[in-house]
């Protein structure tokens, strides 16, 4: 939406449909809520560069969608033809926004009055004035002189794409999303072809307007940051725009037409998943500065895009390297059902220099392997980092390792020196607890081995056994899991602790015998048997550890029937 430079820095879109009575007059809201949270009003008396405010209040009919506001003294060229209706809530740091009506035709239009020192590229604006309205919001007039800079454009009553998608519940079905992609891509291609090319540089959901919903008709808007590429000026050097949709190269002050395609990818990701690209793993929003950091570090992933076709599109558009990123040709091919090649989606930007190369890339080496586990908001680059996440998110990690092997995790492990064996662990039929122990030992040999949130050693084992014997249900659950998932054997093999492997042997043997005895019993008696086994676990652990100590002292105990 015009005059809404920070529109997309708030919380990501939510799944819940918006409430009744949403105000649409703003053509976009900073948070998409439609609430009048301290709306910015046009106030020329404070700026000295815009229309002065009069004292009278314009009254609207009760069903009007225009907020009550004080009447403005419009610039002479506009005041002769247009009547001021009210200022809009979309006004922000870049410009004041007002709603006018043409006295001759009755058409409602939008006035965008830029603040002092903020002037769009005049050459680009002149090109946009004559642009095809099929793709670009109709720019009725543009004025840039000593008395101020303003533009007049058509009003799209359905508001911004941000508002419209929220009205759909925060996500778009595949067919509608494909239609939106096609229209925005065609609009970008048209914009980039005007003159010697114009880069929008601030593409985001609030800067795409919905002219109609059925059929869907989208147009690009808000060209305050747009720049025409004249002569040899192929890139711009001003870092502006919204980091939630900005391309990595913007960090190096080199935004270009290619940057617009990254912004489209961020929008597609958001409209498919219902969350912003740089959000945390649980969908929580991040600050503008955090979004900037994640953007420039390549700290983003498309793994939540479940459909392979849509993920291909996101990977192509969100490719970190600008020159490898998809553009109109690849997007058009994708829309036809083809599968263009993706060079290097989401490449890390660590060690970023002025040439935009990532660590290892500038020297000709491969980019670092990165893995984003579902149980952690972090992007993992090293073995110890992944081991730390296994410890911090023990339950979620266990759930993930108990299911179908994660191909991304396997690929990450194989990238590490000697990682083939660790990859085999993930694909094995061992219990999730045993896998976690083995992975920790491989990924972080100097770190502790933990299970279920506790450091696993003989001291912890003794404490848990004593606690379980006193009726601690949590300790008893922990002992059951240690036995069921083969944790002691994995621990013993990782550290060469033969005593614990022997104890696990006895516990497993007794568990098999108990299961054989309980299985034939009727239902209620089987429950009694299982309860008795659970209650006996502390004593069984003590006996298994005692026997293991004896065996390792050279006096092996004999199994009892």
XYZ file of N, CA, C and O in Angstrom, residues 306-498:
772
model
N 5.443 -28.304 2.050
C 5.342 -29.747 1.927
C 5.249 -30.284 0.511
O 5.704 -31.387 0.226
N 4.653 -29.520 -0.403
C 4.482 -29.991 -1.772
C 5.767 -29.758 -2.565
O 6.335 -28.660 -2.541
N 6.233 -30.774 -3.276
C 7.512 -30.673 -3.996
C 7.496 -29.586 -5.069
O 8.505 -28.909 -5.292
N 6.364 -29.414 -5.746
C 6.292 -28.402 -6.807
C 6.422 -26.998 -6.218
O 7.180 -26.164 -6.732
N 5.695 -26.750 -5.159
C 5.752 -25.421 -4.544
C 7.099 -25.183 -3.883
O 7.619 -24.061 -3.882
N 7.680 -26.234 -3.354
C 9.007 -26.052 -2.744
C 10.054 -25.745 -3.811
O 10.976 -24.966 -3.581
N 9.898 -26.357 -4.978
C 10.812 -26.054 -6.081
C 10.745 -24.579 -6.443
O 11.781 -23.919 -6.637
N 9.540 -24.052 -6.517
C 9.381 -22.630 -6.845
C 10.038 -21.760 -5.774
O 10.768 -20.808 -6.091
N 9.783 -22.072 -4.510
C 10.376 -21.280 -3.431
C 11.893 -21.380 -3.438
O 12.595 -20.373 -3.268
N 12.416 -22.579 -3.654
C 13.874 -22.743 -3.698
C 14.487 -21.924 -4.827
O 15.543 -21.312 -4.664
N 13.825 -21.930 -5.980
C 14.366 -21.174 -7.114
C 14.356 -19.678 -6.869
O 15.334 -18.978 -7.166
N 13.272 -19.169 -6.320
C 13.163 -17.733 -6.082
C 13.981 -17.275 -4.884
O 14.447 -16.132 -4.847
N 14.170 -18.150 -3.906
C 14.885 -17.776 -2.684
C 16.345 -18.184 -2.713
O 17.007 -18.206 -1.674
N 16.859 -18.523 -3.879
C 18.276 -18.841 -4.009
C 19.112 -17.657 -3.522
O 18.884 -16.518 -3.916
N 20.088 -17.961 -2.696
C 20.858 -16.883 -2.051
C 21.675 -16.084 -3.064
O 21.695 -14.861 -3.017
N 22.356 -16.776 -3.974
C 23.172 -16.085 -4.971
C 22.274 -15.380 -5.983
O 21.449 -16.011 -6.644
N 22.451 -14.089 -6.117
C 21.578 -13.297 -6.983
C 21.594 -13.785 -8.425
O 20.538 -13.901 -9.071
N 22.753 -14.077 -8.953
C 22.850 -14.450 -10.365
C 22.271 -15.829 -10.646
O 21.969 -16.153 -11.792
N 22.145 -16.657 -9.625
C 21.591 -18.002 -9.802
C 20.091 -18.049 -9.553
O 19.458 -19.079 -9.746
N 19.533 -16.944 -9.102
C 18.133 -16.903 -8.691
C 17.196 -16.974 -9.905
O 17.488 -16.463 -10.972
N 16.043 -17.582 -9.709
C 15.043 -17.636 -10.773
C 14.516 -16.245 -11.090
O 14.510 -15.345 -10.244
N 14.041 -16.106 -12.319
C 13.395 -14.886 -12.772
C 12.156 -15.244 -13.585
O 11.588 -16.330 -13.433
N 11.771 -14.344 -14.476
C 10.550 -14.545 -15.239
C 10.582 -15.831 -16.070
O 9.592 -16.567 -16.137
N 11.705 -16.121 -16.694
C 11.788 -17.297 -17.561
C 11.522 -18.578 -16.784
O 10.738 -19.437 -17.201
N 12.168 -18.717 -15.623
C 12.007 -19.942 -14.839
C 10.613 -20.025 -14.210
O 10.020 -21.111 -14.153
N 10.102 -18.903 -13.744
C 8.769 -18.925 -13.141
C 7.712 -19.294 -14.181
O 6.798 -20.083 -13.917
N 7.841 -18.743 -15.375
C 6.902 -19.079 -16.448
C 6.972 -20.560 -16.790
O 5.948 -21.222 -16.990
N 8.199 -21.098 -16.831
C 8.367 -22.526 -17.100
C 7.734 -23.355 -15.982
O 7.077 -24.371 -16.235
N 7.911 -22.915 -14.751
C 7.306 -23.639 -13.616
C 5.792 -23.626 -13.727
O 5.138 -24.641 -13.472
N 5.219 -22.503 -14.101
C 3.767 -22.408 -14.243
C 3.255 -23.333 -15.347
O 2.111 -23.797 -15.305
N 4.102 -23.620 -16.332
C 3.728 -24.558 -17.403
C 3.854 -26.006 -16.961
O 3.529 -26.920 -17.720
N 4.360 -26.235 -15.765
C 4.526 -27.603 -15.281
C 5.928 -28.125 -15.412
O 6.192 -29.294 -15.081
N 6.856 -27.311 -15.895
C 8.245 -27.739 -16.036
C 8.974 -27.599 -14.700
O 8.455 -27.013 -13.746
N 10.195 -28.130 -14.652
C 10.986 -28.105 -13.421
C 12.382 -27.551 -13.707
O 13.350 -28.312 -13.831
N 12.507 -26.238 -13.791
C 13.825 -25.638 -14.029
C 14.794 -26.009 -12.910
O 14.397 -26.320 -11.783
N 16.064 -25.943 -13.228
C 17.098 -26.308 -12.264
C 17.236 -25.232 -11.190
O 17.135 -24.038 -11.466
N 17.457 -25.685 -9.965
C 17.743 -24.775 -8.853
C 19.225 -24.879 -8.550
O 19.738 -25.971 -8.274
N 19.912 -23.749 -8.611
C 21.368 -23.769 -8.467
C 21.801 -24.041 -7.029
O 22.491 -25.015 -6.748
N 21.414 -23.191 -6.110
C 21.884 -23.326 -4.732
C 20.945 -22.607 -3.791
O 21.241 -21.511 -3.344
N 19.782 -23.178 -3.489
C 18.813 -22.485 -2.636
C 19.334 -22.290 -1.230
O 19.950 -23.172 -0.655
N 19.084 -21.100 -0.688
C 19.382 -20.842 0.708
C 20.831 -20.957 1.096
O 21.162 -21.358 2.194
N 21.767 -20.607 0.190
C 23.176 -20.744 0.515
C 23.559 -19.784 1.626
O 23.142 -18.653 1.668
N 24.419 -20.218 2.522
C 24.826 -19.379 3.648
C 25.628 -18.199 3.170
O 26.368 -18.276 2.198
N 25.477 -17.108 3.880
C 26.190 -15.894 3.530
C 27.252 -15.563 4.555
O 27.682 -14.438 4.673
N 27.684 -16.542 5.329
C 28.693 -16.267 6.342
C 29.959 -15.761 5.678
O 30.367 -16.209 4.615
N 30.608 -14.803 6.306
C 31.808 -14.227 5.731
C 31.497 -13.329 4.568
O 32.341 -13.120 3.701
N 30.278 -12.791 4.513
C 29.834 -11.989 3.381
C 30.730 -10.793 3.155
O 31.024 -10.047 4.050
N 31.171 -10.621 1.940
C 31.967 -9.459 1.570
C 31.216 -8.704 0.504
O 30.100 -9.021 0.155
N 31.861 -7.701 -0.061
C 31.184 -6.871 -1.044
C 30.779 -7.611 -2.300
O 29.910 -7.179 -3.025
N 31.418 -8.769 -2.570
C 31.070 -9.496 -3.782
C 29.914 -10.450 -3.575
O 29.505 -11.144 -4.494
N 29.397 -10.516 -2.338
C 28.227 -11.355 -2.082
C 28.524 -12.827 -2.003
O 27.641 -13.653 -2.069
N 29.780 -13.223 -1.854
C 30.120 -14.634 -1.782
C 29.992 -15.145 -0.369
O 30.278 -14.459 0.590
N 29.580 -16.391 -0.216
C 29.489 -17.005 1.095
C 30.810 -17.635 1.460
O 31.731 -17.748 0.649
N 30.927 -18.070 2.710
C 32.158 -18.677 3.172
C 32.486 -19.894 2.335
O 31.669 -20.761 2.109
N 33.710 -19.976 1.878
C 34.129 -21.083 1.046
C 33.834 -20.862 -0.415
O 34.483 -21.440 -1.269
N 32.867 -20.026 -0.736
C 32.484 -19.821 -2.125
C 33.508 -18.959 -2.845
O 33.899 -19.227 -3.974
N 33.955 -17.887 -2.160
C 34.899 -16.970 -2.791
C 36.181 -17.689 -3.162
O 36.849 -17.356 -4.123
N 36.565 -18.690 -2.361
C 37.797 -19.428 -2.622
C 37.560 -20.595 -3.567
O 38.471 -21.360 -3.850
N 36.361 -20.736 -4.037
C 36.061 -21.805 -4.984
C 35.582 -23.081 -4.334
O 35.291 -24.050 -5.003
N 35.480 -23.098 -3.001
C 35.039 -24.293 -2.303
C 33.539 -24.338 -2.172
O 32.838 -23.376 -2.466
N 32.991 -25.448 -1.696
C 31.537 -25.562 -1.529
C 31.053 -24.773 -0.337
O 31.792 -24.486 0.595
N 29.795 -24.399 -0.367
C 29.193 -23.719 0.774
C 29.041 -24.710 1.917
O 28.970 -25.917 1.717
N 28.993 -24.203 3.148
C 28.864 -25.073 4.299
C 27.508 -25.766 4.291
O 26.508 -25.197 3.901
N 27.519 -27.011 4.781
C 26.261 -27.735 4.884
C 25.441 -27.148 6.017
O 25.965 -26.822 7.072
N 24.136 -27.008 5.792
C 23.268 -26.428 6.813
C 22.063 -27.342 6.989
O 21.521 -27.878 6.044
N 21.653 -27.503 8.245
C 20.535 -28.393 8.525
C 19.641 -27.716 9.542
O 20.106 -27.235 10.575
N 18.359 -27.638 9.253
C 17.399 -27.033 10.185
C 16.497 -28.132 10.731
O 15.504 -28.506 10.123
N 16.825 -28.676 11.907
C 15.968 -29.728 12.470
C 14.625 -29.160 12.882
O 14.526 -28.013 13.295
N 13.600 -29.970 12.784
C 12.252 -29.504 13.085
C 12.086 -29.168 14.556
O 11.163 -28.470 14.934
N 12.983 -29.683 15.422
C 12.824 -29.434 16.849
C 13.598 -28.200 17.308
O 13.680 -27.915 18.493
N 14.192 -27.452 16.386
C 15.007 -26.312 16.787
C 14.831 -25.152 15.839
O 14.736 -25.341 14.633
N 14.835 -23.904 16.352
C 14.755 -22.741 15.466
C 16.089 -22.399 14.824
O 16.157 -21.532 13.978
N 17.156 -23.061 15.239
C 18.484 -22.701 14.737
C 18.784 -23.394 13.429
O 18.253 -24.446 13.110
N 19.653 -22.793 12.644
C 20.201 -23.462 11.470
C 21.542 -24.035 11.893
O 22.413 -23.325 12.358
N 21.702 -25.347 11.748
C 22.868 -26.054 12.265
C 23.939 -26.137 11.186
O 23.665 -26.493 10.042
N 25.172 -25.829 11.541
C 26.275 -25.890 10.587
C 27.368 -26.858 11.023
O 28.155 -27.296 10.190
N 27.463 -27.188 12.320
C 28.536 -28.048 12.813
C 27.957 -29.177 13.646
O 26.818 -29.114 14.125
N 28.784 -30.212 13.842
C 28.362 -31.333 14.659
C 28.016 -30.948 16.083
O 26.949 -31.327 16.595
N 28.889 -30.212 16.785
C 28.560 -29.820 18.165
C 27.266 -29.015 18.276
O 26.549 -29.141 19.266
N 26.968 -28.186 17.274
C 25.717 -27.420 17.300
C 24.508 -28.355 17.254
O 23.522 -28.150 17.973
N 24.581 -29.379 16.420
C 23.474 -30.329 16.343
C 23.376 -31.141 17.633
O 22.279 -31.413 18.132
N 24.517 -31.538 18.195
C 24.505 -32.283 19.455
C 23.840 -31.461 20.555
O 23.087 -31.994 21.385
N 24.108 -30.168 20.565
C 23.504 -29.292 21.573
C 21.980 -29.272 21.417
O 21.247 -29.279 22.404
N 21.493 -29.249 20.178
C 20.053 -29.259 19.958
C 19.431 -30.585 20.384
O 18.310 -30.620 20.887
N 20.161 -31.685 20.207
C 19.674 -32.978 20.668
C 19.491 -32.973 22.180
O 18.567 -33.588 22.715
N 20.379 -32.260 22.867
C 20.275 -32.192 24.334
C 19.162 -31.252 24.777
O 18.419 -31.549 25.714
N 19.046 -30.095 24.093
C 18.079 -29.091 24.496
C 16.646 -29.495 24.170
O 15.717 -29.132 24.890
N 16.469 -30.228 23.094
C 15.126 -30.588 22.628
C 15.003 -32.113 22.585
O 14.692 -32.695 21.549
N 15.258 -32.738 23.738
C 15.361 -34.199 23.796
C 14.088 -34.900 23.335
O 14.141 -35.851 22.537
N 12.937 -34.450 23.809
C 11.687 -35.131 23.469
C 11.353 -34.993 21.991
O 10.991 -35.980 21.328
N 11.475 -33.778 21.466
C 11.177 -33.569 20.048
C 12.166 -34.324 19.164
O 11.789 -34.881 18.121
N 13.434 -34.349 19.574
C 14.444 -35.078 18.803
C 14.145 -36.566 18.804
O 14.270 -37.244 17.781
N 13.724 -37.088 19.968
C 13.395 -38.517 20.057
C 12.217 -38.856 19.158
O 12.220 -39.888 18.477
N 11.212 -37.987 19.146
C 10.055 -38.238 18.273
C 10.461 -38.257 16.811
O 9.972 -39.072 16.025
N 11.355 -37.346 16.447
C 11.799 -37.285 15.052
C 12.622 -38.508 14.672
O 12.464 -39.071 13.581
N 13.485 -38.968 15.556
C 14.363 -40.100 15.255
C 13.628 -41.433 15.345
O 14.116 -42.443 14.832
N 12.468 -41.439 16.001
C 11.699 -42.682 16.107
C 10.902 -42.953 14.849
O 10.467 -44.079 14.607
N 10.687 -41.940 14.046
C 9.886 -42.100 12.839
C 10.730 -42.387 11.615
O 11.841 -42.920 11.701
N 10.185 -41.992 10.468
C 10.882 -42.211 9.200
C 12.177 -41.413 9.187
O 12.196 -40.246 9.587
N 13.296 -42.004 8.745
C 14.575 -41.287 8.744
C 14.487 -39.968 7.985
O 13.916 -39.899 6.899
N 15.033 -38.928 8.579
C 15.035 -37.596 7.984
C 16.146 -37.525 6.942
O 17.332 -37.572 7.287
N 15.784 -37.401 5.680
C 16.776 -37.405 4.605
C 17.713 -36.205 4.698
O 18.894 -36.299 4.346
N 17.206 -35.074 5.171
C 18.066 -33.905 5.316
C 19.115 -34.130 6.395
O 20.266 -33.731 6.255
N 18.709 -34.781 7.490
C 19.658 -35.085 8.549
C 20.720 -36.059 8.051
O 21.913 -35.894 8.333
N 20.293 -37.057 7.309
C 21.243 -38.036 6.777
C 22.241 -37.363 5.840
O 23.458 -37.613 5.901
N 21.754 -36.481 4.988
C 22.650 -35.769 4.066
C 23.620 -34.883 4.838
O 24.809 -34.787 4.488
N 23.145 -34.235 5.886
C 24.010 -33.381 6.704
C 25.118 -34.214 7.348
O 26.295 -33.831 7.347
N 24.748 -35.368 7.928
C 25.739 -36.209 8.599
C 26.775 -36.736 7.617
O 27.969 -36.794 7.936
N 26.355 -37.108 6.434
C 27.301 -37.626 5.441
C 28.285 -36.562 4.987
O 29.382 -36.890 4.519
N 27.887 -35.293 5.138
C 28.777 -34.203 4.760
C 29.942 -34.068 5.744
O 31.011 -33.572 5.393
N 29.742 -34.548 6.980
C 30.780 -34.433 8.001
C 31.824 -35.526 7.824
O 31.527 -36.610 7.313
N 33.061 -35.282 8.236
C 34.103 -36.318 8.147
C 33.682 -37.561 8.928
O 33.337 -37.480 10.107
N 33.718 -38.704 8.261
C 33.341 -39.955 8.906
C 31.862 -40.076 9.204
O 31.451 -40.918 10.006
N 31.053 -39.242 8.560
C 29.637 -39.184 8.879
C 28.811 -40.317 8.324
O 27.626 -40.433 8.666
N 29.370 -41.167 7.489
C 28.584 -42.261 6.910
C 28.062 -43.198 7.997
O 26.929 -43.673 7.942
N 28.894 -43.458 9.005
C 28.471 -44.338 10.095
C 27.341 -43.707 10.894
O 26.378 -44.377 11.283
N 27.430 -42.395 11.137
C 26.369 -41.703 11.852
C 25.076 -41.715 11.059
O 23.985 -41.850 11.627
N 25.182 -41.607 9.735
C 23.992 -41.666 8.891
C 23.335 -43.034 8.987
O 22.110 -43.155 8.967
N 24.149 -44.088 9.107
C 23.597 -45.439 9.248
C 22.860 -45.586 10.585
O 21.870 -46.323 10.678
N 23.349 -44.900 11.612
C 22.677 -44.943 12.909
C 21.252 -44.414 12.786
O 20.298 -45.000 13.304
N 21.103 -43.278 12.077
C 19.785 -42.665 11.918
C 18.838 -43.614 11.194
O 17.637 -43.661 11.490
N 19.336 -44.364 10.246
C 18.500 -45.264 9.436
C 18.311 -46.627 10.083
O 17.576 -47.465 9.541
N 18.971 -46.886 11.218
C 18.903 -48.205 11.847
C 17.570 -48.414 12.564
O 16.768 -47.497 12.702
N 17.362 -49.632 13.043
C 16.140 -49.955 13.762
C 16.267 -49.807 15.261
O 15.383 -50.233 16.007
N 17.342 -49.198 15.730
C 17.524 -48.993 17.167
C 16.479 -48.032 17.716
O 15.857 -47.264 16.979
N 16.345 -48.056 19.031
C 15.449 -47.107 19.672
C 15.960 -45.681 19.515
O 17.160 -45.447 19.356
N 15.024 -44.743 19.592
C 15.406 -43.337 19.415
C 16.411 -42.896 20.468
O 17.328 -42.107 20.187
N 16.284 -43.405 21.701
C 17.222 -43.034 22.754
C 18.632 -43.465 22.436
O 19.598 -42.719 22.653
N 18.782 -44.689 21.925
C 20.107 -45.179 21.553
C 20.687 -44.341 20.417
O 21.891 -44.026 20.401
N 19.848 -43.959 19.466
C 20.314 -43.122 18.360
C 20.827 -41.773 18.872
O 21.867 -41.268 18.436
N 20.085 -41.194 19.821
C 20.486 -39.896 20.355
C 21.838 -39.991 21.053
O 22.696 -39.112 20.903
N 22.046 -41.059 21.817
C 23.326 -41.237 22.508
C 24.460 -41.379 21.501
O 25.511 -40.727 21.603
N 24.274 -42.228 20.493
C 25.329 -42.462 19.506
C 25.632 -41.194 18.707
O 26.787 -40.903 18.395
N 24.586 -40.440 18.352
C 24.800 -39.214 17.590
C 25.553 -38.170 18.410
O 26.441 -37.483 17.900
N 25.209 -38.055 19.691
C 25.937 -37.104 20.533
C 27.416 -37.460 20.604
O 28.286 -36.585 20.534
N 27.701 -38.727 20.766
C 29.094 -39.160 20.872
C 29.864 -38.879 19.590
O 31.044 -38.520 19.626
N 29.201 -39.031 18.455
C 29.871 -38.770 17.179
C 30.010 -37.268 16.914
O 31.072 -36.794 16.499
N 28.935 -36.515 17.150
C 28.913 -35.100 16.792
C 29.739 -34.227 17.736
O 30.311 -33.222 17.317
N 29.791 -34.618 19.000
C 30.477 -33.793 20.001
C 31.214 -34.705 20.978
O 30.779 -34.888 22.117
N 32.352 -35.269 20.565
C 33.071 -36.239 21.405
C 33.467 -35.702 22.772
O 33.606 -36.475 23.731
N 33.654 -34.387 22.871
C 34.081 -33.803 24.143
C 32.907 -33.408 25.031
O 33.105 -33.022 26.181
N 31.717 -33.461 24.494
C 30.551 -33.022 25.256
C 29.927 -34.141 26.068
O 30.271 -35.315 25.904
N 28.984 -33.799 26.939
C 28.310 -34.815 27.750
C 27.314 -35.610 26.906
O 26.843 -35.155 25.871
N 26.993 -36.794 27.369
C 25.951 -37.605 26.746
C 24.719 -37.510 27.641
O 24.790 -37.813 28.838
N 23.625 -37.091 27.080
C 22.410 -36.910 27.873
C 21.284 -37.765 27.319
O 21.261 -38.095 26.136
N 20.347 -38.074 28.195
C 19.139 -38.794 27.777
C 17.976 -38.288 28.612
O 18.051 -38.213 29.844
N 16.913 -37.905 27.946
C 15.728 -37.429 28.644
C 15.987 -36.221 29.508
O 15.367 -36.063 30.560
N 16.900 -35.352 29.070
C 17.178 -34.131 29.802
C 18.161 -34.284 30.942
O 18.416 -33.323 31.672
N 18.739 -35.466 31.121
C 19.694 -35.693 32.215
C 21.008 -36.217 31.659
O 21.030 -37.018 30.716
N 22.122 -35.748 32.245
C 23.430 -36.270 31.859
C 23.477 -37.751 32.239
O 23.155 -38.126 33.379
N 23.864 -38.576 31.285
C 23.850 -40.019 31.512
C 25.226 -40.472 32.007
O 26.203 -40.453 31.266
N 25.303 -40.862 33.270
C 26.502 -41.473 33.840
C 26.064 -42.326 35.033
O 24.887 -42.384 35.378
N 27.022 -42.973 35.664
C 26.677 -43.886 36.758
C 26.058 -43.129 37.941
O 25.131 -43.615 38.590
N 26.513 -41.920 38.202
C 25.984 -41.138 39.311
C 24.501 -40.815 39.086
O 23.671 -40.972 39.984
N 24.168 -40.369 37.857
C 22.769 -40.068 37.535
C 21.914 -41.317 37.603
O 20.777 -41.286 38.112
N 22.461 -42.415 37.131
C 21.714 -43.685 37.149
C 21.373 -44.087 38.577
O 20.228 -44.478 38.873
N 22.351 -43.996 39.484
C 22.107 -44.355 40.879
C 21.038 -43.456 41.498
O 20.155 -43.931 42.239
N 21.095 -42.149 41.206
C 20.113 -41.210 41.761
C 18.710 -41.508 41.253
O 17.732 -41.453 42.013
N 18.590 -41.814 39.960
C 17.270 -42.113 39.407
C 16.707 -43.413 39.971
O 15.496 -43.526 40.207
N 17.571 -44.400 40.191
C 17.112 -45.663 40.772
C 16.584 -45.437 42.180
O 15.508 -45.943 42.560
N 17.303 -44.644 42.977
C 16.870 -44.368 44.353
C 15.560 -43.584 44.358
O 14.666 -43.852 45.163
N 15.455 -42.593 43.462
C 14.233 -41.789 43.392
C 13.040 -42.647 42.981
O 11.930 -42.509 43.535
N 13.243 -43.528 42.023
C 12.153 -44.410 41.572
C 11.728 -45.351 42.695
O 10.537 -45.654 42.861
N 12.685 -45.836 43.501
C 12.374 -46.740 44.610
C 11.528 -46.040 45.662
O 10.762 -46.691 46.396
N 11.633 -44.712 45.741
C 10.845 -43.943 46.703
C 9.499 -43.495 46.131
O 8.782 -42.716 46.763
N 9.180 -43.944 44.911
C 7.880 -43.646 44.336
C 7.859 -42.484 43.361
O 6.768 -42.011 42.994
N 9.011 -42.001 42.915
C 9.076 -40.902 41.942
C 8.668 -41.450 40.564
O 9.430 -42.185 39.924
N 7.465 -41.062 40.101
C 6.969 -41.582 38.828
C 7.816 -41.156 37.646
O 8.011 -41.940 36.700
N 8.321 -39.914 37.668
C 9.170 -39.446 36.574
C 10.446 -40.245 36.466
O 10.904 -40.580 35.363
N 11.073 -40.545 37.597
C 12.296 -41.350 37.599
C 12.013 -42.764 37.084
O 12.825 -43.362 36.364
N 10.826 -43.299 37.460
C 10.453 -44.637 37.008
C 10.237 -44.647 35.487
O 10.648 -45.595 34.796
N 9.599 -43.598 34.968
C 9.422 -43.484 33.519
C 10.773 -43.439 32.814
O 10.962 -44.041 31.754
N 11.709 -42.709 33.405
C 13.043 -42.574 32.808
C 13.742 -43.927 32.749
O 14.351 -44.278 31.729
N 13.649 -44.712 33.821
C 14.269 -46.044 33.838
C 13.643 -46.945 32.779
O 14.342 -47.712 32.091
N 12.307 -46.884 32.658
C 11.633 -47.694 31.635
C 12.133 -47.354 30.241
O 12.366 -48.238 29.406
N 12.279 -46.054 29.966
C 12.726 -45.618 28.647
C 14.172 -46.024 28.397
O 14.540 -46.423 27.285
N 15.014 -45.916 29.408
C 16.421 -46.321 29.277
C 16.505 -47.782 28.846
O 17.296 -48.152 27.955
N 15.683 -48.622 29.470
C 15.697 -50.046 29.127
C 15.062 -50.297 27.766
O 15.624 -51.034 26.931
N 13.905 -49.712 27.511
C 13.166 -49.988 26.277
C 13.931 -49.557 25.031
O 13.816 -50.183 23.977
N 14.733 -48.488 25.138
C 15.376 -47.932 23.954
C 16.854 -48.296 23.822
O 17.559 -47.734 22.973
N 17.330 -49.224 24.650
C 18.709 -49.685 24.519
C 19.743 -48.607 24.809
O 20.837 -48.625 24.231
N 19.418 -47.696 25.715
C 20.287 -46.549 25.981
C 21.599 -46.964 26.632
O 22.671 -46.459 26.276
N 21.557 -47.899 27.600
C 22.771 -48.272 28.316
C 23.797 -48.929 27.397
O 25.003 -48.665 27.503
N 23.336 -49.757 26.493
C 24.268 -50.399 25.562
C 24.899 -49.373 24.634
O 26.109 -49.413 24.369
N 24.098 -48.451 24.115
C 24.638 -47.409 23.244
C 25.659 -46.555 23.993
O 26.726 -46.213 23.458
N 25.367 -46.240 25.243
C 26.273 -45.439 26.063
C 27.571 -46.211 26.297
O 28.679 -45.658 26.186
N 27.440 -47.498 26.646
C 28.619 -48.322 26.924
C 29.520 -48.440 25.699
O 30.746 -48.354 25.806
N 28.922 -48.627 24.527
C 29.722 -48.765 23.311
C 30.370 -47.440 22.908
O 31.462 -47.426 22.346
N 29.685 -46.318 23.201
C 30.252 -45.019 22.853
C 31.455 -44.673 23.723
O 32.435 -44.084 23.250
N 31.413 -45.064 25.004
C 32.476 -44.689 25.944
C 33.325 -45.874 26.412
O 34.242 -45.696 27.212
N 33.009 -47.083 25.917
C 33.772 -48.248 26.352
C 33.464 -48.656 27.782
O 34.329 -49.210 28.469
N 32.263 -48.371 28.255
C 31.866 -48.704 29.625
C 31.207 -50.068 29.643
O 29.973 -50.187 29.613
N 32.024 -51.117 29.722
C 31.524 -52.469 29.611
C 30.544 -52.827 30.714
O 29.593 -53.598 30.522
